[in-house]
Coordinates of C-alpha atoms in Angstrom, one line a residue:
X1 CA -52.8 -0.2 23.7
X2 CA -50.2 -1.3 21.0
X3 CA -47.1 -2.6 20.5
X4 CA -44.2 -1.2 18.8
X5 CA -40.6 -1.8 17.4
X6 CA -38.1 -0.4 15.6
X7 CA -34.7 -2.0 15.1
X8 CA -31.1 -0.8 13.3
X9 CA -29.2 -3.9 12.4
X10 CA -26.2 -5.2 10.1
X11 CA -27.9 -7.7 7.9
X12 CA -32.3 -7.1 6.8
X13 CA -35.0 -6.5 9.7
X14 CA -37.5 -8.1 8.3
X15 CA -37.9 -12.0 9.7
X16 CA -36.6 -10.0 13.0
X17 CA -39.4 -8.0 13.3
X18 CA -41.9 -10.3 12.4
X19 CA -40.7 -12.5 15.2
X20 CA -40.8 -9.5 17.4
X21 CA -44.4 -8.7 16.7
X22 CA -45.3 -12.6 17.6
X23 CA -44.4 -12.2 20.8
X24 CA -46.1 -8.7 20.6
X25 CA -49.0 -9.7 19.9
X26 CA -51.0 -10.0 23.1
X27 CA -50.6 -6.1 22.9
X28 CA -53.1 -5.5 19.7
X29 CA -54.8 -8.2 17.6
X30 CA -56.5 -5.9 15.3
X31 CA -53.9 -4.6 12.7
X32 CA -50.0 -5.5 12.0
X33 CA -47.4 -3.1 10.2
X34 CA -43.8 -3.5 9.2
X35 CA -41.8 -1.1 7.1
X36 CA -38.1 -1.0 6.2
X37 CA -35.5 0.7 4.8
X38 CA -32.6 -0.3 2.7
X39 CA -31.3 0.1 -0.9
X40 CA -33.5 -0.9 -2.5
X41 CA -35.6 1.9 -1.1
X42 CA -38.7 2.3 1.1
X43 CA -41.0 -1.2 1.9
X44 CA -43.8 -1.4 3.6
X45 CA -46.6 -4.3 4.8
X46 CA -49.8 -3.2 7.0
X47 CA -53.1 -4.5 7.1
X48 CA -56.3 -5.5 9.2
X49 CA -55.5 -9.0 11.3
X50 CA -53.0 -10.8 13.5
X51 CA -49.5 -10.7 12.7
X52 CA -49.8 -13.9 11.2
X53 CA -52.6 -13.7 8.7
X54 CA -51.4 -9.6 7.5
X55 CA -47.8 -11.3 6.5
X56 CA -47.2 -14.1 4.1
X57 CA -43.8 -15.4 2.0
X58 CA -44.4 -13.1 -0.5
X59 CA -44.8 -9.9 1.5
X60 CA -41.9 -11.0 3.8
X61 CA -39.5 -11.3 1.0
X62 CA -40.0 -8.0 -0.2
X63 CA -39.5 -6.1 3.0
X64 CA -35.6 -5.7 2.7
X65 CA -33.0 -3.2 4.5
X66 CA -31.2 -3.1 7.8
X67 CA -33.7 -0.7 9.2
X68 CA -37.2 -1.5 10.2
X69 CA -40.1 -0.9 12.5
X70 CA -43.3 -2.7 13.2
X71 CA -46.7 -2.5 14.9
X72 CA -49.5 -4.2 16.2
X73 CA -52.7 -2.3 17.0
X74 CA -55.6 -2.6 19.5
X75 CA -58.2 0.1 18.5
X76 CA -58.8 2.5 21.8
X77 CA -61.2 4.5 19.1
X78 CA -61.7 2.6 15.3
X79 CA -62.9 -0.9 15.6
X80 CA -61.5 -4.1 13.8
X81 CA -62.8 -3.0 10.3
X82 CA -60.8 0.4 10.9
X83 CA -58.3 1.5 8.4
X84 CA -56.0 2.5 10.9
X85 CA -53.4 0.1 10.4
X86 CA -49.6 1.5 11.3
X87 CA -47.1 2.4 10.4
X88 CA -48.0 5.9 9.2
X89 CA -46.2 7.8 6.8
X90 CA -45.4 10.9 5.6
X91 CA -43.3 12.1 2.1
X92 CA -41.4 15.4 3.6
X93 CA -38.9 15.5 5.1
X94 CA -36.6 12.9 4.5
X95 CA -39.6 10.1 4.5
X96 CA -41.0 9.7 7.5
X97 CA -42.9 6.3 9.2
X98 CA -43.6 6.4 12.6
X99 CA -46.1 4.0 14.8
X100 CA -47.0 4.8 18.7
X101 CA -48.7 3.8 21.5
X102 CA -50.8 5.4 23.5
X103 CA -53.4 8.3 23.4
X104 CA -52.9 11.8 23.1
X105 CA -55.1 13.9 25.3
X106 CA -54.8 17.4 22.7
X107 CA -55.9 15.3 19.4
X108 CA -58.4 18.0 18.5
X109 CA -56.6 21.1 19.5
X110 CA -53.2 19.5 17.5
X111 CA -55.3 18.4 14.8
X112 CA -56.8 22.0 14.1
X113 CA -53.1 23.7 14.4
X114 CA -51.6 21.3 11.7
X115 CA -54.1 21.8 9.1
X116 CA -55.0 25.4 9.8
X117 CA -51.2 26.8 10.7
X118 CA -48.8 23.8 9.6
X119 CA -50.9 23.4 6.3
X120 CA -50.7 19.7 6.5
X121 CA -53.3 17.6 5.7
X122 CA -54.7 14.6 7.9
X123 CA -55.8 11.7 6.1
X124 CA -57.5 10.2 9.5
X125 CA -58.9 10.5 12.7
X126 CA -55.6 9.1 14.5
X127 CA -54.2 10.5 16.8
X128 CA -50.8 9.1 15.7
X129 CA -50.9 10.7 12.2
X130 CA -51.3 13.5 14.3
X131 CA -47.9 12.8 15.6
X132 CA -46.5 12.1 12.5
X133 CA -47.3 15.3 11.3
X134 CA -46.0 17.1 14.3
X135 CA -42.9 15.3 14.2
X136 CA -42.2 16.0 10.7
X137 CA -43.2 19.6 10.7
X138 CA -40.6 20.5 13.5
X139 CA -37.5 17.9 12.1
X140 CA -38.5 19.9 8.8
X141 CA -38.5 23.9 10.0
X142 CA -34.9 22.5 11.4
X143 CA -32.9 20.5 8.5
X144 CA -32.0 22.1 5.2
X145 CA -29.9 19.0 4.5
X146 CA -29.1 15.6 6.0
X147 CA -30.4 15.9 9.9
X148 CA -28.0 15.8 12.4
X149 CA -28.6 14.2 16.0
X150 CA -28.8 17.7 17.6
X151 CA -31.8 18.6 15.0
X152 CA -33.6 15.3 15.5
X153 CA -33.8 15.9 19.5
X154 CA -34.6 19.6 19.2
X155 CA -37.7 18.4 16.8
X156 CA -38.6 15.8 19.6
X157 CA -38.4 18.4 22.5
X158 CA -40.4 20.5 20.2
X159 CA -43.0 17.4 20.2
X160 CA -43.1 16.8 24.1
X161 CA -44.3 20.6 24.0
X162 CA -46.8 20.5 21.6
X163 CA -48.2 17.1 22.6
X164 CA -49.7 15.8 25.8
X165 CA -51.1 12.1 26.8
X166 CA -49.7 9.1 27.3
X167 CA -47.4 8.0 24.2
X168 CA -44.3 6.0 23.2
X169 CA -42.9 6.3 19.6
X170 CA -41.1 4.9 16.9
X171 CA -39.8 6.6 13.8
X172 CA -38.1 6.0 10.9
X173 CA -36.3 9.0 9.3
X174 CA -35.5 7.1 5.8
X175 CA -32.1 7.6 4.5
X176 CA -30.6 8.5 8.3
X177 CA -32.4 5.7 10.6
X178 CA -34.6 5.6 14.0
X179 CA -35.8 7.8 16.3
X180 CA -37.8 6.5 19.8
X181 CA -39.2 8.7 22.2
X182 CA -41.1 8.5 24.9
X183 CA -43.9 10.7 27.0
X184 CA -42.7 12.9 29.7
X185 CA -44.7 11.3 32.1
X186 CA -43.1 8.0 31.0
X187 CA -47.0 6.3 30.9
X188 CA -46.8 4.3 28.3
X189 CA -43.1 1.5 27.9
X190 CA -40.4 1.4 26.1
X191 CA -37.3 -0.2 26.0
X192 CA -33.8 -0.2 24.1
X193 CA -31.9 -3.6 23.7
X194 CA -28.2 -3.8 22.0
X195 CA -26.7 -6.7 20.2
X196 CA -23.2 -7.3 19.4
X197 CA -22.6 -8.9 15.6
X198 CA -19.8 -9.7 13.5
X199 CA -20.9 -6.5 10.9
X200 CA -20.5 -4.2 14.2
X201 CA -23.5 -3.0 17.0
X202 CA -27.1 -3.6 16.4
X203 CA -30.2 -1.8 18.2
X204 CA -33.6 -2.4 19.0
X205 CA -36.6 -0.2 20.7
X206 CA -39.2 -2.3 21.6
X207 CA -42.3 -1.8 24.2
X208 CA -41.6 -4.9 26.4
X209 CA -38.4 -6.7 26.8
X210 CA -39.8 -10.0 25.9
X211 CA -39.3 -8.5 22.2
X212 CA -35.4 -7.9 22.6
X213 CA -35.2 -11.4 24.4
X214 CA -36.8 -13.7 21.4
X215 CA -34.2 -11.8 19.1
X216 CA -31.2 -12.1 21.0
X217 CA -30.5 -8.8 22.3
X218 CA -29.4 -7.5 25.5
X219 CA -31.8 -5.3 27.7
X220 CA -29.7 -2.1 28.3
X221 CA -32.3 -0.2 30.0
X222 CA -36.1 1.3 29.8
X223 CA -35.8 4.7 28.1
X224 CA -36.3 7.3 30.4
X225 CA -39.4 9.6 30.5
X226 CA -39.2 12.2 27.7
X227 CA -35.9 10.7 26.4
X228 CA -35.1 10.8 22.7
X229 CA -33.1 7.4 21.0
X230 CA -31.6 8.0 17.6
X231 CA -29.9 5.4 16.4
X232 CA -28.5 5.8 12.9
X233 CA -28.2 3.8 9.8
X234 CA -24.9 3.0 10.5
X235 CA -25.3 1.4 14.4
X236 CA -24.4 4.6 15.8
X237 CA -26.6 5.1 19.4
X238 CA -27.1 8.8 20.2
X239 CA -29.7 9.9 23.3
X240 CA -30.7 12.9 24.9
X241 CA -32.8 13.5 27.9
X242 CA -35.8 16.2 27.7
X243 CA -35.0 19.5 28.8
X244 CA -38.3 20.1 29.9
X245 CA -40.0 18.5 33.2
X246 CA -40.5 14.8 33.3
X247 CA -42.6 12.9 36.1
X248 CA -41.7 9.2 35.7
X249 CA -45.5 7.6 36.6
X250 CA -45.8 4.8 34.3
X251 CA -49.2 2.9 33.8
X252 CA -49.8 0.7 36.5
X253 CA -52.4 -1.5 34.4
X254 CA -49.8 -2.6 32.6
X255 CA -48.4 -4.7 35.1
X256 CA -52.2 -5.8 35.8
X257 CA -53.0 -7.0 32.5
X258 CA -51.4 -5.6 29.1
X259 CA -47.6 -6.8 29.8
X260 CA -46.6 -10.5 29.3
X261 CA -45.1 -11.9 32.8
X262 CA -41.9 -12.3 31.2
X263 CA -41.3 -9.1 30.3
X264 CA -39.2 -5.8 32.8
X265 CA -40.9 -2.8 32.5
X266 CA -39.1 0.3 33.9
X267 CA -36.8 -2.1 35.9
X268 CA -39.5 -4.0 37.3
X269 CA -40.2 -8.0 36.8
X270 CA -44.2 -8.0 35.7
X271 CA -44.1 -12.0 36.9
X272 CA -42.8 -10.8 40.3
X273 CA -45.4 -8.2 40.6
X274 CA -48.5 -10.5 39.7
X275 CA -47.1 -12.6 43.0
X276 CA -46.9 -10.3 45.3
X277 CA -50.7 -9.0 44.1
X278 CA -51.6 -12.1 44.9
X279 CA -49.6 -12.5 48.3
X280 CA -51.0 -8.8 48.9
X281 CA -55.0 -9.7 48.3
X282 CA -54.6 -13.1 49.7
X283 CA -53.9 -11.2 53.3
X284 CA -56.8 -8.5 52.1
X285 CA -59.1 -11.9 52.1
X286 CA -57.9 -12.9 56.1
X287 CA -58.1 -9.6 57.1
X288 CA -61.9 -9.2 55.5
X289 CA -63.1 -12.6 56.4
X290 CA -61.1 -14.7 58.6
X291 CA -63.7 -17.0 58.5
X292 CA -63.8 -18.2 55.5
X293 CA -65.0 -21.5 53.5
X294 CA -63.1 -21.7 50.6
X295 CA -62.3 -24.7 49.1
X296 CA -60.7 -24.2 46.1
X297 CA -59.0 -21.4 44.1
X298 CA -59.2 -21.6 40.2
X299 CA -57.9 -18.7 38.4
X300 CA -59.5 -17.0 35.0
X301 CA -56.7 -17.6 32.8
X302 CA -54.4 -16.5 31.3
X303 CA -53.2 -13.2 33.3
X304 CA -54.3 -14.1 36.9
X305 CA -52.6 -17.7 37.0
X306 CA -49.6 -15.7 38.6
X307 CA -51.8 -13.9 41.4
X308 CA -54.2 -17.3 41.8
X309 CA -51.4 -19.3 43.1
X310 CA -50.2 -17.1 45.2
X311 CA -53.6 -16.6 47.0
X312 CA -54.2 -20.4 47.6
X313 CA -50.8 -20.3 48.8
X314 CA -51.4 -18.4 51.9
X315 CA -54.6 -19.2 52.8
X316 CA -53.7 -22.7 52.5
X317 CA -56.4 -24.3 50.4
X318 CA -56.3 -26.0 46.7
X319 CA -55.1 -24.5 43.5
X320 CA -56.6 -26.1 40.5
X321 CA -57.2 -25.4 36.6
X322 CA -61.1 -25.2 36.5
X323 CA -60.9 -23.6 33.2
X324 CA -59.5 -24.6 29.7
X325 CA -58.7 -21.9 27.1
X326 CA -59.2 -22.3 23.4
X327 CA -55.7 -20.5 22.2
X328 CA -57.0 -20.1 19.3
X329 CA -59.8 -16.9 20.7
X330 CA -58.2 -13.6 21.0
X331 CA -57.9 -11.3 24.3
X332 CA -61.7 -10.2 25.1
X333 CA -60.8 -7.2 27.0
X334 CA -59.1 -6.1 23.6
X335 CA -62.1 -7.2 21.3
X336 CA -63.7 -3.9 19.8
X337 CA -67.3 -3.7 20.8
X338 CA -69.3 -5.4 23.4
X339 CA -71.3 -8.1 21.6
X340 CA -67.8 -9.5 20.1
X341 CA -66.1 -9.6 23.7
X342 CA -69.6 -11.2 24.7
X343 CA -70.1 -14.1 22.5
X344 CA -66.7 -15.0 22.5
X345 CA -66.3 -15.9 26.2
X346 CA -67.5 -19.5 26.4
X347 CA -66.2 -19.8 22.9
X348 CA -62.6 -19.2 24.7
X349 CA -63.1 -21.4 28.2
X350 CA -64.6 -24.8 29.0
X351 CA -65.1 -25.6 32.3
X352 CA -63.8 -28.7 33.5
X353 CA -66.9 -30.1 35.5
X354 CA -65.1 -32.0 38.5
X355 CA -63.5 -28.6 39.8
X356 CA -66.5 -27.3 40.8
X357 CA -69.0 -30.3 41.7
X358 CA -70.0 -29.2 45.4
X359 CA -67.2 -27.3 46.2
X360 CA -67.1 -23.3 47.5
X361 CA -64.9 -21.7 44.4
X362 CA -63.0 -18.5 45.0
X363 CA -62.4 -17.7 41.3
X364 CA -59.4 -15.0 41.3
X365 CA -59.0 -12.6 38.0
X366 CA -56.6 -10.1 37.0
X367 CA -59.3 -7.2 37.0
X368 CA -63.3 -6.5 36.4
X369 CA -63.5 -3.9 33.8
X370 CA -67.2 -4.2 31.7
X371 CA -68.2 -6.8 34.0
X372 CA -69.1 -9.3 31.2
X373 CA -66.6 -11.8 31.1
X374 CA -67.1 -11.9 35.1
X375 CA -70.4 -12.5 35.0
X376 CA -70.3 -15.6 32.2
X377 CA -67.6 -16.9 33.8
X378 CA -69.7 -17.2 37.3
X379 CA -72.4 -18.6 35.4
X380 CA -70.4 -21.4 34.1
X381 CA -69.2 -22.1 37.6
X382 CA -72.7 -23.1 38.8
X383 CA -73.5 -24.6 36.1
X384 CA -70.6 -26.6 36.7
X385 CA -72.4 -27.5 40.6
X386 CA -70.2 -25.1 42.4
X387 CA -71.8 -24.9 46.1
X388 CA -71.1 -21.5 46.3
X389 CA -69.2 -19.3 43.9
X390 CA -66.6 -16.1 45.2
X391 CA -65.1 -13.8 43.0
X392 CA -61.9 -12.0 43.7
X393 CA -59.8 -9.1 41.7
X394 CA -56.4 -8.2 42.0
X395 CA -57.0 -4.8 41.3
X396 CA -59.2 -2.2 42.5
X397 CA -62.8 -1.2 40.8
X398 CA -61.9 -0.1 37.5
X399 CA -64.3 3.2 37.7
X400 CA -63.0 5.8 35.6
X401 CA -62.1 5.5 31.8
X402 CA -58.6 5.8 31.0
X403 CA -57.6 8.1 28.6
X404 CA -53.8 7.5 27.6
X405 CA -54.6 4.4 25.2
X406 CA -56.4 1.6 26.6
X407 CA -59.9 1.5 25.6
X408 CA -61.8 2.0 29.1
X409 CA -63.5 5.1 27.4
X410 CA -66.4 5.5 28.6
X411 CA -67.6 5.3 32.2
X412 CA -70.9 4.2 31.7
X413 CA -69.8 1.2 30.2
X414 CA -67.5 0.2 33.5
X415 CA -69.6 -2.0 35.7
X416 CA -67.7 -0.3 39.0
X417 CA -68.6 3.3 37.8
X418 CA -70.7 4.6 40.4
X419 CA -71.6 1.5 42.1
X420 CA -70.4 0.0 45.5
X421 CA -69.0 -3.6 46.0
X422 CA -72.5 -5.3 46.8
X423 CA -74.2 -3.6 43.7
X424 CA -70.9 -5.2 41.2
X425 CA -71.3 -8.4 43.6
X426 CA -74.8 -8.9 42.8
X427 CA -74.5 -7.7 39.2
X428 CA -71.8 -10.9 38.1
X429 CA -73.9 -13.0 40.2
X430 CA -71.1 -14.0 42.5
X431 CA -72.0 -14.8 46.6
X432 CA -69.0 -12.9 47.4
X433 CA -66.9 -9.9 45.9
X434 CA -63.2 -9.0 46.7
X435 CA -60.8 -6.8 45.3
X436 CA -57.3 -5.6 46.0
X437 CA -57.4 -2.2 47.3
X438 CA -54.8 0.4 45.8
X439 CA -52.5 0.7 48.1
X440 CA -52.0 -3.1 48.0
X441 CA -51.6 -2.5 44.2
X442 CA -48.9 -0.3 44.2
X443 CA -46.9 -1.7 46.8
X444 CA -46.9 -4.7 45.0
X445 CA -45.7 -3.2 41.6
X446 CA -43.2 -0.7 43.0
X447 CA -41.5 -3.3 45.3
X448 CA -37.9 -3.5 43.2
X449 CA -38.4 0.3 42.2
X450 CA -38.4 2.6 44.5
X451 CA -37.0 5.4 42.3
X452 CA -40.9 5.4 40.8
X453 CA -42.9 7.4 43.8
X454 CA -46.5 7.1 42.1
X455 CA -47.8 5.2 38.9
X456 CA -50.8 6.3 36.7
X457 CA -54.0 4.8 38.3
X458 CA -56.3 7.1 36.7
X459 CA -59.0 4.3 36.0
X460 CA -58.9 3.1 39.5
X461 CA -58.4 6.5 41.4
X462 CA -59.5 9.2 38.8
X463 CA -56.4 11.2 39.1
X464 CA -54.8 11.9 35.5
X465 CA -51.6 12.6 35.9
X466 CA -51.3 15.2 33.1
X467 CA -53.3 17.1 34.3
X468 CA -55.2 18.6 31.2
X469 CA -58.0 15.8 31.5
X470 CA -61.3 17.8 32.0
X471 CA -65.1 16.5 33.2
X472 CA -65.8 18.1 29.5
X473 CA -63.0 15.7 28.4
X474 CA -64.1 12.9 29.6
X475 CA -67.8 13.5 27.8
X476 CA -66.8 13.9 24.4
X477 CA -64.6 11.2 24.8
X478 CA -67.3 8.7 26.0
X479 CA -69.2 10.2 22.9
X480 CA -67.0 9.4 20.5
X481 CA -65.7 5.9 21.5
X482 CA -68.2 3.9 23.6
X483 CA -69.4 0.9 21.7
X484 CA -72.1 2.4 20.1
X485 CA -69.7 4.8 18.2
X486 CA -67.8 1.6 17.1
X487 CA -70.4 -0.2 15.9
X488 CA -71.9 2.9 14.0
X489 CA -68.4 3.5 12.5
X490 CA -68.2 0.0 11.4
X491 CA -71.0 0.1 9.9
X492 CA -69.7 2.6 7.7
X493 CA -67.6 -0.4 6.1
X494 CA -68.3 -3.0 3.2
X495 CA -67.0 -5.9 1.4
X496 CA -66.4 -4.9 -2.1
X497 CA -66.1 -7.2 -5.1
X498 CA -62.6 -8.7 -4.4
X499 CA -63.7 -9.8 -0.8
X500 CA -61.5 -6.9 0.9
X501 CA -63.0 -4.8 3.7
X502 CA -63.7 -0.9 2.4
X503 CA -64.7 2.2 3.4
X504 CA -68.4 3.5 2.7
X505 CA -67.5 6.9 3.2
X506 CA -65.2 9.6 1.4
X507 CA -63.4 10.5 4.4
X508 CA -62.5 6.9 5.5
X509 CA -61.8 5.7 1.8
X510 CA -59.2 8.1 1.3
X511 CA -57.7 6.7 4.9
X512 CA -58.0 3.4 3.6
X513 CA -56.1 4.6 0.3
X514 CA -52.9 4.7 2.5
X515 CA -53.1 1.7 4.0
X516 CA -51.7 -0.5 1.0
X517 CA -48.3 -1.5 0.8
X518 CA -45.5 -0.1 -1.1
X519 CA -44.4 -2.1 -3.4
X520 CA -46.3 -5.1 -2.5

């Protein structure tokens, strides 16, 4: 999962973007990006870290021009020390960045077309270089001068055909302006904003609206599944919808956990859906166990607050704030490798001791993925002198890995995979287990929207809704990106004499080679 932007404006992108990416952040904590475009040529700032350590005065001064894109990335295969940092770039045609989100399914089969029958060359393992490359080989077999609108859309139809997953893109054609897009499935978000200045119209693309809102702009509308946005250097807004067949079945985790409450995603408030999960479990838990002995409801903060209050709501007991977050620890769902996501747990909560003192606790949470947050959490809770401790999710057992770019790769490492309710229960230690079942999951998302008949659930149901995701799939993915492939990876890294994170191996150097800025 990342976060991405790309903006057209009448005076320089830059400090816009950057504020943009703050309020991005929850979306990838691992590497930041901003490039722009202007006269005084191409600009561009990426490296490993939070958007606030990767950008300083003097890198923020330099990135000039009306047109810019940025990027903040949460590693679904590298780990922190990757050199994956976005935006990507390519020379030919025109200049090309472009940043995404999301996963592509046909990496290897795309990969070994490009270099064998596009004779490009891939500098990484990404799956969005891979896009890069596709992009720019099919706006290139179409220009022979400047690009026209037409030219730009037939190269992204060209890209919904070649590519399959769950992706939503940002490009910037130097010298004519942006290009968004979006998969024709419509998994992953994206959004297009409009702003109305003295110097004439200004545009943004941004994954949530909480982006456009921070900068002023206007939410126009989600950008439909497979639709192309080209908005040129000059403010001009040109779309076009994909010929091809589109499925709008968005990612329903997204409302679970990823999006900020304050954002709309595909026309849908993510606050009001957090409520009504917890209005929706809340009668899950009278229906299962009329009878029950709750005393108090603390939610695991931050994303279940919304849910938490709802569920003490309507069964009538206390809400309280057992737990107290250190703002200053990152999201541990997002942290790459188990041991990090481990030890950082009671480093980000402190219980507060009079919450729990003899009391029967129903701690709510947004989901259970690995199980280890859960089970620390619960442990802190007795240790606190909680009578008895409950633990309830408002989603479903996360079994299945997810394969369109959040980092639930490998089944094994899912605590629900292949085990029922009792064995999870007895695994985290709680004295009670309950989760919100699907169907209670999707009505509470769809309730504004019923345009969308069915959402991507593939890590709660197993159903991928592209269709191309095979048992053999699923293997070589949980080979390649379960935490033992991260940590081996990272241990392909060192520090080198000027105290900067490097590659140890000829492949990854040459990656890491074009992570440096231009002109910075």
């Amino acid at each position: 999962m990342c976060g991405i932007i790309g903006m057209v404006s009448t005076r320089p992108v830059g400090q816009a973007i950057y504020d943009a990416l703050t309020v991005l952040q929850h979306r990838g904590q691992d590497a930041a990006g901003i490039a722009t475009s202007g006269k005084d040529g191409l600009r561009v700032r990426k490296s490993n870290g939070l958007v606030r350590d990767v950008f300083h005065q003097r890198h923020m001064v330099r990135l000039t021009g009306n047109v810019g894109m940025g990027h903040v990335r949460y590693p679904t295969a590298g780990g922190s020390q990757s050199a994956e940092a976005q935006p990507f770039y390519v020379n030919s045609p025109y200049g090309i960045c472009l940043a995404h989100n999301g996963n592509l399914t046909n990496y290897d089969e795309l990969a070994g077309l490009l270099t064998r029958q596009d004779r490009r060359h891939l500098n990484t393992a990404s799956d969005s270089e891979v896009l890069l490359n596709v992009f720019a080989h099919e706006l290139q077999s179409r220009t022979t001068g400047q690009a026209t609108p037409e030219q730009v859309f037939d190269a992204v139809e060209a890209v919904h055909r070649r590519c399959s997953g769950g992706y939503a893109v940002v490009a910037m054609v130097i010298g004519h302006g942006i290009v968004a897009f979006r998969d024709p499935h419509g998994i992953r978000p994206l959004v297009i904003g409009k702003r109305v200045s003295d110097g004439g119209d200004e545009f943004i693309v941004a994954s949530e609206s909480v982006a456009l809102d921070v900068l002023g702009f206007e939410r126009l509308r989600d950008v439909r599944p497979g639709e192309a946005i080209y908005i040129e250097e000059d403010g001009i807004l040109h779309c076009r919808d994909y010929s091809g067949e589109t499925k709008h079945t968005p990612c329903i985790f997204e409302f679970v956990y990823f999006a900020r409450p304050d954002s709309i995603i595909d026309n849908l408030s993510v606050y009001k859906t957090r409520l009504r999960m917890g209005e929706q479990l809340a009668g899950q838990i009278v229906r299962e166990w009329p009878d029950h002995n709750i005393d108090v409801v603390i939610p695991i903060p931050d994303t279940s607050r919304t849910a938490a209050v709802q569920v003490a709501h309507h069964l009538g007991v206390k809400y309280r704030e057992g737990f107290i977050k250190n703002r200053y620890i990152g999201r541990t769902f997002i942290m790459p490798g188990q041991a990090e996501r481990a030890k950082s747990v009671r480093r980000k909560l402190n219980a507060i001791n009079l919450e729990f003192r003899n009391k029967n606790v129903l701690l709510v949470d947004d989901s259970i993925v690995r199980g280890t947050t859960s089970r620390q959490i619960i442990r802190m809770a007795r240790e606190s002198g909680a009578r008895q401790v409950y633990f309830a999710s408002a989603a479903p057992p996360v079994r299945y890995p997810n394969v369109y770019g959040i980092d639930m790769p490998a089944a094994s490492e899912l605590i629900a995979n292949g085990r029922d309710v009792d064995e999870i229960c007895q695994l985290i230690g709680a004295d009670r287990l309950l989760y919100l079942d699907l169907n209670g999951l999707v009505r509470s998302v769809r309730h504004d929207n019923s345009q969308i008949s069915e959402f991507d659930t593939s890590c709660f149901s197993g159903e991928y809704v592209t269709g191309d995701v095979t048992p053999a799939y699923l293997q070589d993915q949980e080979d390649r990106r379960n935490d033992k492939a991260k940590s081996r990876r990272a241990a392909a890294f060192f520090v080198d004499d000027d105290g900067e994170l490097s590659p140890d191996d000829e492949r990854t150097r040459t990656s890491a080679s074009t992570g440096t800025a231009v002109g910075m």
